[in-house]
Every structure is written in C-alpha cells, then in structure tokens.
Coordinates of C-alpha atoms in Angstrom, one line a residue:
M21 CA -0.8 -14.0 -14.7
D22 CA -3.1 -11.3 -13.2
K23 CA -1.2 -8.2 -12.2
I24 CA -2.1 -6.4 -9.1
S25 CA -1.0 -3.2 -7.5
I26 CA -0.8 -2.3 -3.9
L27 CA -1.5 0.9 -2.5
G28 CA 0.5 1.5 0.8
Y29 CA 3.5 -0.6 2.3
G30 CA 2.4 -0.3 6.1
K31 CA 1.2 -3.3 7.7
S32 CA -2.0 -3.8 5.7
G33 CA -0.5 -3.4 2.3
R34 CA 2.1 -5.7 3.2
A35 CA -0.4 -8.5 4.1
A36 CA -2.0 -7.8 0.7
A37 CA 1.0 -8.1 -1.1
D38 CA 2.1 -11.1 0.8
L39 CA -1.5 -12.8 0.2
A40 CA -1.1 -11.7 -3.4
A41 CA 2.0 -13.1 -4.1
S42 CA 1.2 -16.8 -2.1
M43 CA -1.9 -16.8 -4.9
D44 CA 0.7 -16.2 -8.1
Y45 CA -0.4 -12.5 -8.8
S46 CA 2.2 -10.4 -10.3
V47 CA 2.5 -7.7 -7.7
S48 CA 3.5 -4.2 -7.7
V49 CA 3.6 -1.8 -4.4
F50 CA 3.2 2.0 -4.6
D51 CA 4.0 4.0 -1.4
E52 CA 4.3 7.7 -1.5
K53 CA 6.6 7.5 1.8
L54 CA 9.1 5.0 0.2
P55 CA 11.1 5.1 -2.7
Q56 CA 10.1 3.1 -5.5
D57 CA 13.2 0.6 -5.7
C58 CA 12.5 0.1 -2.2
L59 CA 9.4 -1.8 -3.1
P60 CA 8.3 -4.8 -5.1
H61 CA 7.9 -3.5 -8.7
N62 CA 6.9 -6.0 -11.3
H63 CA 4.6 -4.1 -13.7
E64 CA 3.5 -0.2 -14.1
M65 CA 0.0 0.9 -11.9
A66 CA -1.6 1.2 -15.5
E67 CA -0.9 -2.6 -16.2
S68 CA -2.8 -3.8 -13.5
T69 CA -6.2 -5.8 -13.6
L70 CA -7.0 -4.6 -10.0
I71 CA -5.7 -1.9 -7.4
V72 CA -5.7 -2.7 -3.6
T73 CA -5.6 0.2 -1.4
S74 CA -4.4 0.5 2.5
P75 CA -6.7 2.1 4.6
G76 CA -4.3 4.8 5.5
I77 CA -4.2 6.3 2.3
P78 CA -6.0 9.6 1.9
L79 CA -8.9 9.7 -0.2
K80 CA -7.4 12.6 -1.9
S81 CA -3.7 12.0 -1.8
D82 CA -1.8 12.0 -5.4
L83 CA -1.3 8.2 -5.0
M84 CA -5.1 7.9 -4.7
K85 CA -5.9 10.4 -7.6
K86 CA -3.4 8.3 -9.8
A87 CA -5.1 5.2 -8.9
I88 CA -8.4 6.8 -9.9
D89 CA -7.3 7.9 -13.1
T90 CA -6.3 4.5 -14.3
K91 CA -10.2 3.5 -14.0
I92 CA -9.0 0.3 -12.6
P93 CA -11.2 -1.4 -10.2
I94 CA -10.0 -0.1 -6.5
I95 CA -10.8 -2.5 -3.5
S96 CA -9.8 -2.4 0.1
E97 CA -7.2 -4.5 1.6
L98 CA -10.6 -5.7 3.9
E99 CA -12.1 -6.5 0.6
F100 CA -9.4 -8.4 -0.6
G101 CA -9.2 -10.5 2.3
F102 CA -12.8 -11.4 2.2
R103 CA -12.7 -12.5 -1.6
H104 CA -10.0 -15.2 -0.3
C105 CA -11.4 -16.2 2.7
K106 CA -12.9 -19.7 3.4
C107 CA -14.4 -19.7 6.6
P108 CA -17.1 -17.4 8.0
I109 CA -16.5 -13.9 9.2
I110 CA -18.4 -11.7 12.1
A111 CA -17.7 -8.1 11.3
I112 CA -17.8 -5.4 14.3
T113 CA -17.7 -1.9 13.4
G114 CA -18.6 1.5 15.3
T115 CA -16.8 4.6 16.6
N116 CA -16.1 3.2 20.2
G117 CA -16.1 -0.1 21.7
K118 CA -14.9 -2.3 18.4
T119 CA -11.9 -3.6 19.7
T120 CA -13.4 -5.1 23.1
T121 CA -16.2 -6.4 21.4
T122 CA -14.1 -8.2 18.5
E123 CA -12.1 -9.7 21.4
L124 CA -15.2 -10.6 23.7
M125 CA -16.6 -12.1 20.7
A126 CA -13.8 -14.6 19.8
H127 CA -13.4 -15.3 23.4
L128 CA -17.5 -16.3 23.5
L129 CA -16.9 -18.4 20.3
R130 CA -13.8 -20.2 21.7
E131 CA -15.1 -21.0 25.2
V132 CA -18.3 -22.6 23.5
G133 CA -16.0 -24.6 21.2
I134 CA -15.7 -22.7 17.7
K135 CA -12.0 -22.0 16.4
A136 CA -12.0 -18.5 16.4
D137 CA -9.4 -15.5 16.2
V138 CA -9.4 -12.1 16.0
S139 CA -8.4 -9.7 12.8
G140 CA -8.8 -6.5 11.0
N141 CA -8.4 -3.2 12.6
I142 CA -7.3 -4.7 15.7
G143 CA -3.9 -5.1 14.3
I144 CA -4.0 -8.2 12.3
P145 CA -4.6 -7.4 8.6
L146 CA -7.6 -9.5 7.2
C147 CA -5.4 -10.6 4.6
E148 CA -2.7 -11.9 7.0
S149 CA -5.3 -14.0 8.8
V150 CA -6.8 -15.3 5.6
K151 CA -2.9 -16.5 4.4
S152 CA -2.8 -18.6 7.2
S153 CA -6.3 -19.2 8.0
S154 CA -6.3 -23.0 7.5
F155 CA -7.0 -23.8 11.3
H156 CA -9.8 -21.1 11.7
E157 CA -13.6 -22.2 11.9
C158 CA -14.3 -18.3 12.2
L159 CA -12.8 -14.9 11.9
V160 CA -13.9 -12.0 14.1
V161 CA -13.0 -9.1 12.4
E162 CA -12.8 -5.1 13.8
V163 CA -13.7 -3.2 10.8
S164 CA -13.1 0.4 10.6
S165 CA -14.7 3.2 8.1
F166 CA -11.5 3.6 5.7
Q167 CA -11.7 -0.3 5.2
L168 CA -15.4 -0.4 4.3
E169 CA -14.8 2.8 1.8
R170 CA -14.0 0.7 -1.0
C171 CA -15.7 -2.8 -0.2
D172 CA -17.7 -4.1 -2.9
K173 CA -18.8 -7.8 -2.2
F174 CA -17.9 -7.7 1.6
C175 CA -20.5 -10.0 3.2
P176 CA -20.0 -11.3 6.6
K177 CA -21.9 -14.0 8.2
A178 CA -22.9 -11.4 10.8
A179 CA -22.0 -8.0 11.3
A180 CA -22.5 -5.3 14.1
I181 CA -22.9 -1.6 14.3
L182 CA -22.1 -0.6 17.8
N183 CA -22.9 3.1 17.7
I184 CA -21.7 6.0 15.5
T185 CA -20.6 9.6 17.0
P186 CA -18.4 12.2 15.3
D187 CA -14.8 10.9 14.4
H188 CA -12.5 10.9 11.5
L189 CA -14.3 14.3 10.1
D190 CA -10.9 15.4 9.0
R191 CA -11.4 12.4 6.2
Y192 CA -14.9 12.9 5.6
E193 CA -16.9 15.9 4.4
S194 CA -19.6 15.4 6.9
F195 CA -20.9 13.3 10.2
E196 CA -23.8 11.9 7.4
E197 CA -21.0 10.7 5.2
Y198 CA -19.0 9.1 8.1
A199 CA -22.6 7.3 8.7
A200 CA -23.2 6.1 5.4
V201 CA -19.6 4.8 5.5
K202 CA -20.1 2.9 8.4
F203 CA -23.6 1.2 7.2
R204 CA -21.9 -0.3 3.8
I205 CA -20.9 -3.2 6.5
F206 CA -24.4 -4.5 5.7
K207 CA -24.4 -3.5 2.0
N208 CA -24.5 -7.1 0.8
M209 CA -25.9 -9.0 3.2
T210 CA -29.4 -10.9 3.2
E211 CA -32.0 -12.7 5.4
E212 CA -29.7 -15.5 5.8
N213 CA -27.1 -13.2 7.8
N214 CA -27.5 -11.9 11.2
L215 CA -27.7 -8.0 11.6
V216 CA -27.0 -6.4 14.8
I217 CA -27.3 -3.0 15.6
N218 CA -27.5 -0.5 18.4
E219 CA -31.4 0.8 18.6
I220 CA -30.2 4.3 18.8
L221 CA -29.2 4.0 15.1
T222 CA -32.5 2.7 13.7
Q223 CA -33.2 6.4 12.6
Y224 CA -30.4 5.3 9.8
W225 CA -31.6 2.2 9.2
N226 CA -34.3 2.7 6.6
K227 CA -31.8 5.2 4.9
H228 CA -28.8 2.7 4.2
V229 CA -30.5 -0.6 4.6
P230 CA -33.3 -2.7 2.7
E231 CA -36.5 -2.6 4.4
Y232 CA -36.6 -6.5 3.7
L233 CA -34.1 -7.1 6.5
S234 CA -34.7 -7.0 10.3
P235 CA -31.9 -6.7 12.5
H236 CA -31.2 -7.9 16.2
T237 CA -31.2 -4.7 18.0
F238 CA -29.9 -3.7 21.5
S239 CA -29.9 -0.7 24.1
S240 CA -29.1 0.8 27.2
M241 CA -31.5 3.3 27.0
S242 CA -34.8 1.9 25.8
E243 CA -36.6 -1.4 26.4
N244 CA -37.8 -1.9 23.3
A245 CA -34.8 -3.8 21.8
D246 CA -34.2 -7.6 21.5
F247 CA -31.3 -6.6 24.0
F248 CA -31.7 -4.2 26.7
Y249 CA -30.1 -3.0 30.2
K250 CA -31.5 -1.6 33.1
K251 CA -30.0 -1.3 36.6
G252 CA -27.1 -3.6 36.1
I253 CA -29.1 -6.4 34.5
I254 CA -28.8 -7.5 30.7
Y255 CA -32.3 -8.6 29.4
F256 CA -33.5 -10.7 26.5
S257 CA -37.0 -10.3 25.1
G258 CA -37.7 -12.9 23.0
I259 CA -41.2 -15.3 22.3
K260 CA -41.0 -16.7 25.8
G261 CA -41.1 -12.9 27.0
V262 CA -38.3 -10.5 28.8
R263 CA -35.8 -12.4 30.8
P264 CA -32.7 -11.6 32.9
L265 CA -29.5 -13.0 31.2
I266 CA -26.4 -11.3 32.3
N267 CA -25.8 -9.5 35.9
M268 CA -22.9 -7.0 35.4
A269 CA -21.8 -7.5 38.5
D270 CA -20.9 -10.7 38.0
T271 CA -18.2 -9.8 35.1
S272 CA -15.3 -7.8 35.3
L273 CA -16.4 -5.1 32.7
Q274 CA -17.2 -1.7 34.0
G275 CA -19.6 1.0 32.9
V276 CA -22.6 1.0 30.6
H277 CA -20.6 1.1 27.3
N278 CA -19.8 -2.2 28.0
A279 CA -22.8 -3.7 28.7
E280 CA -23.7 -2.6 25.1
N281 CA -20.4 -4.4 24.1
I282 CA -21.9 -7.6 25.7
M283 CA -25.3 -7.4 24.1
A284 CA -23.8 -6.7 20.8
S285 CA -21.9 -10.0 21.3
L286 CA -24.9 -11.8 22.4
A287 CA -26.7 -10.8 19.1
L288 CA -24.0 -11.9 17.0
L289 CA -23.7 -15.3 19.1
C290 CA -27.2 -16.1 17.8
S291 CA -25.4 -16.5 14.3
F292 CA -24.4 -19.9 15.7
F293 CA -27.1 -20.9 18.4
P294 CA -30.9 -20.5 18.7
A295 CA -31.4 -17.8 21.8
D296 CA -31.9 -20.2 24.3
A297 CA -28.4 -21.2 24.4
L298 CA -27.6 -17.8 25.6
F299 CA -28.8 -18.8 28.9
N300 CA -26.4 -21.7 29.2
D301 CA -24.0 -21.5 32.1
R302 CA -21.1 -21.7 29.7
V303 CA -21.9 -18.6 27.7
K304 CA -22.5 -16.6 31.2
D305 CA -19.0 -18.2 32.6
A306 CA -17.4 -16.9 29.3
I307 CA -18.3 -13.5 29.8
S308 CA -17.5 -13.4 33.7
S309 CA -14.1 -14.9 32.9
F310 CA -13.1 -11.9 29.9
G311 CA -10.9 -9.2 30.8
T312 CA -10.6 -6.2 28.6
G313 CA -7.3 -5.2 27.2
P314 CA -4.8 -3.0 27.9
H315 CA -5.3 0.9 27.2
R316 CA -9.3 0.7 27.6
I317 CA -10.0 2.3 30.7
E318 CA -7.2 -0.1 32.4
T319 CA -6.6 0.8 36.2
I320 CA -2.7 0.4 36.0
A321 CA -1.8 1.8 39.3
E322 CA -3.4 2.5 42.6
S323 CA -1.7 4.1 45.6
D324 CA -2.7 6.3 48.5
D325 CA -6.3 6.6 47.5
V326 CA -5.4 7.7 44.0
R327 CA -6.0 5.7 41.1
Y328 CA -4.5 6.0 37.6
I329 CA -6.5 4.6 34.6
N330 CA -4.7 4.2 31.0
D331 CA -7.8 5.1 28.3
S332 CA -5.2 5.5 25.4
K333 CA -7.6 4.3 23.2
A334 CA -10.0 7.4 23.7
T335 CA -9.2 8.7 20.6
N336 CA -12.5 11.4 20.2
P337 CA -14.7 13.1 22.5
D338 CA -17.6 10.5 22.9
A339 CA -15.0 8.0 24.0
V340 CA -13.8 10.7 26.7
V341 CA -17.4 11.1 28.0
V342 CA -17.7 7.3 28.3
A343 CA -14.5 6.9 30.6
L344 CA -15.5 10.3 32.8
R345 CA -19.2 8.7 33.3
T346 CA -17.4 5.2 34.1
V347 CA -14.3 6.3 36.4
G348 CA -15.2 9.8 37.4
G349 CA -17.3 11.4 40.5
T350 CA -17.5 14.9 41.5
S351 CA -14.7 17.1 40.2
N352 CA -12.1 14.6 41.2
V353 CA -10.6 13.6 37.5
C354 CA -7.2 15.1 36.6
L355 CA -7.8 14.6 32.8
I356 CA -4.8 14.4 30.4
L357 CA -6.0 15.7 26.9
G358 CA -4.8 16.4 23.8
G359 CA -2.6 14.8 20.5
L360 CA -3.2 14.9 16.8
D361 CA -6.8 16.7 15.8
K362 CA -9.2 14.7 13.3
D363 CA -11.5 18.0 13.2
M364 CA -13.2 17.0 16.4
D365 CA -15.8 18.9 18.2
F366 CA -14.2 19.0 21.9
S367 CA -17.2 21.1 23.3
L368 CA -19.1 17.5 24.0
I369 CA -16.6 16.7 27.1
R370 CA -18.4 19.9 28.3
A371 CA -21.1 17.3 29.2
E372 CA -19.2 15.9 32.0
A373 CA -17.3 18.9 32.9
S374 CA -18.7 18.7 36.7
R375 CA -16.4 15.3 37.3
I376 CA -13.1 17.0 35.7
K377 CA -10.9 18.5 38.7
T378 CA -8.1 19.8 35.9
A379 CA -7.8 19.2 32.5
F380 CA -3.8 18.7 31.3
I381 CA -3.7 19.6 27.7
M382 CA -0.8 19.0 25.3
G383 CA -0.1 17.9 21.9
E384 CA -1.1 19.9 18.6
C385 CA -4.6 20.8 19.1
K386 CA -3.9 21.9 23.0
N387 CA -5.4 25.7 22.1
K388 CA -8.4 24.2 20.2
I389 CA -9.5 21.9 23.3
S390 CA -8.8 24.7 26.0
A391 CA -10.8 27.1 23.9
A392 CA -13.7 24.7 24.1
L393 CA -13.4 23.9 27.7
S394 CA -11.7 26.8 29.6
D395 CA -14.7 28.4 30.8
I396 CA -16.1 25.5 32.8
V397 CA -12.9 23.6 33.2
N398 CA -9.6 24.4 34.8
C399 CA -7.3 24.1 32.1
Q400 CA -3.2 23.7 32.2
L401 CA -1.7 23.7 28.6
F402 CA 1.9 21.7 28.4
N403 CA 4.1 21.4 25.7
G404 CA 5.0 17.9 26.1
F405 CA 3.4 14.8 27.0
D406 CA 5.6 13.8 29.9
E407 CA 5.2 17.3 31.5
A408 CA 1.4 16.9 31.3
V409 CA 1.3 13.4 33.2
T410 CA 3.8 14.8 35.6
A411 CA 1.8 17.5 36.6
A412 CA -1.5 15.4 36.8
C413 CA 0.3 12.7 39.1
E414 CA 1.3 15.9 41.3
E415 CA -2.0 17.7 41.5
A416 CA -4.1 14.4 42.6
K417 CA -5.3 13.9 46.1
S418 CA -6.8 11.0 48.1
G419 CA -10.2 10.2 45.9
D420 CA -9.1 11.5 42.8
V421 CA -8.4 9.7 39.7
V422 CA -5.5 10.2 36.9
L423 CA -7.1 9.8 33.8
L424 CA -5.3 9.6 30.4
A425 CA -8.2 9.9 27.8
P426 CA -6.7 12.1 24.9
A427 CA -9.7 12.5 22.6
C428 CA -7.2 12.8 20.0
A429 CA -5.2 10.7 17.7
S430 CA -1.7 9.8 18.9
M431 CA 0.4 10.3 15.7
D432 CA 1.8 14.0 16.7
M433 CA 4.0 12.6 19.4
F434 CA 3.7 8.6 19.0
K435 CA 3.3 6.0 16.4
N436 CA 0.2 4.6 17.9
Y437 CA -2.1 4.7 20.9
M438 CA -0.4 1.6 22.3
E439 CA 3.0 3.6 22.5
R440 CA 1.2 6.2 24.2
G441 CA -0.5 4.4 26.6
N442 CA 2.7 2.3 27.8
R443 CA 4.6 5.8 27.9
F444 CA 1.7 6.6 30.5
R445 CA 2.2 3.6 32.3
S446 CA 6.1 4.3 32.4
I447 CA 5.7 7.8 33.6
V448 CA 3.4 7.0 36.4
D449 CA 5.1 4.1 37.6
N450 CA 8.4 6.3 37.8
W451 CA 6.5 8.9 39.5
L452 CA 5.4 6.7 41.9
R453 CA 8.2 5.1 42.7
S454 CA 10.1 8.9 43.2
Q455 CA 7.0 9.3 46.4
R456 CA 8.1 6.2 48.4

C-alpha cells in the first residue's frame, strides 16, 4: 500500500485525505495548528512515497521545511486532484476576476449542453470534485498562485490568465516571482490545448511559454487581440474579419473588467466549438442570463438615492481601483478599506482618488493605508469594522455610494471575505431600518 502524507487539514487537506483514502492509500495528516492525536496518522512523514500540501501552508513554515528535508516528492492538492481526474479541466487564474469567470464559464458550458461544474479555489477543492466526478463532463477550476506552486504534471484542456497585478507579496519575494508562478498554469500545455491570455500580459509570454505555442488573446485596451472591447461592444477578429459579438448593454455585468471576463470565457469556449459557434443565439442568451455572485461589486441596497455596494472580494488595491471606476462618480464614494496586509502598495488607489469622498479605514494595516492616501483623500481611522461601516452610512448623502472594497485580506477580523461581506450587509440593513 502506497503511503501518502497530507500537509494541512483545512478544506483542501481534508479533501485530499478523503480522495487518497478512497483510493486505498495509507494516509497521515500533519497540521501545526492541530494536535497530532486529532489527525489521521498511519505512518510517519518520512515513510511516505508522496506528500500533498494544502495551498494555505506557508512556504517557509516549519512543517514545509520538515517535508522538504525528507526529499520525498511534494505536490499540491490541485496536482493530486488532477492526476486522478477523469474529465477535462478548464483552468482559470489571475489576480482578479477568477471567480466570476469560473462561474460564467461553467454557466456557458451548461447552457450549451455540457455537464460542467466549478471547483478549486472557488471553495470546492479539486480533490473533492474528483471524488464525486462521475457525472461531470468538464470541471471549470479556479486556480490560485498558491495551488500552482507545486504542480508538476498539471495540464488542463484549456487555461486562461485574466490579469496579473501585485498581490500576495507577503508570500513571494517579488512581483516577478508571483507572475512566474501564475504562468505555471501553461507549463505542460501543448498545441492540442487552448491557451488564453490578456494581451497586456504578452510581454511575459516569451519569458514563460515555449515559442511554438500560440494563445487566444483578449483585450479591453487594444484592437489587435482576437477578442477586444470597444465602446460597449465585444468584437471577435478572425478569418472572416472583425465582427461584433456581444453588446455589454444586453448583459447584467457592469464594467470593463467584466467585459474582459466575458472575452476570456468566450475564448475558452473555443476549446469545444469552432469560433463561428460563438455567434449562436444560445451563447449570447447564456451570457445575458448570467449574474455575478455575492461579494463582487454587489449592490445590496438602495435608499434615498444612496447605493450600498459589497465588494468584499476586492482583496488587493487593483481590485479597489476597478470597483471605483465601475461605481464611482466625482467625489461620491464613501470607501471602506482595511484588513490584513499582504504587503500591498496601497498608493495604487490614488489613481482614482477623485472618486473618493471619504475613506473609512480599519484593520491591521489602517495606518499604512492612511499614510498612502491621506494627503489627497479625507481619511478617518477606526478600531473596528462595524464602526467604520456605520460611519460611512452616516456620512453618505443623496447621490453617494457606500462601497466596501477593503484592498486587504479579511483574516484579522473574519474567517473569510464572505463572512466580512455578510457582516457588511447586516450592518447596512440595520442602519437602514433605524432610519425609517
């Protein structure tokens, strides 16, 4: 019996352990946060033939160092799931937009008759999906940089990199290292696969991808891409010339960033159908019927001409810039910022400072954010999340927007971004009821 060790016993670690056990591996789990007698333990780590690490295990943790010292191969939960997956995988990565694009891609496939489901970083570990994948014809997998770090054979049918902007610099030595990890998604792909990339990233292409591979490109800034966005219309440029494909006004998706998400999904759809099929009404209707999930530039309430928007998923400054451009006017956004720092450059938010009426800042890195913005943005600092949100609600007047777009991780105050977004909704609901 092969022996496998699992690092971490969170959602991904449990899924890997369950899949391994179902395949008759001898399983041992190691987690620095839990007593060993609470974990499955059938052998010592050094006796393993393979080690599978959860994405949340820090690269420089004592547990990872112990695993490396064994000289036993270490792979990610994503890689382990892939090795045992029997259906095609569509993989999507990027700094922002991964979840929306993953959900949209699965929705498109289902609407055109392919049994697809979502998996990965979206909240359902790939190993969990693989263990119950008998009814899947395709899995659309949201992939984080953490999951790509130890992928040796991972080779999806199609993969897309949506964008790369600074993030997780508390884990990586530089932005270049972070970008290189993202490009690992293409590492094992060949001419038989469909590679999709935002044209703005082609500067990294030759550095990280073999020259014989040619991607589908999309862009909201250039008309040289296969799919491009101009004045509210998505166009496709192919052998029949440039043709309009989707009018964004016919969708429920706001903003240029969502045009990019749609373009990436359409390019990925070319893995299953020729490009002409994209002009089918079935595809257009599928896009029109899709709505983004909660916590992503989600309008949760409107009252007295004030909009309350939950973008708790905005966990880096670039996502905040996108949110401000999407919902902001001139000096009308009561912006709620702050949380757990990931060594981010918050000065990036200055590019849209003219849209911010006041920044309500809380969390572990409130002083760092204030230092980056206070010379051009009215900043107020708070000790708690509830106080910051309430103050934003109190300040908002007719025509304003109360926007939760924290630019930070949530774990200094919440379990995850979803809990943070739900707390925001609750505070807003209570505030509005108190004003009636």
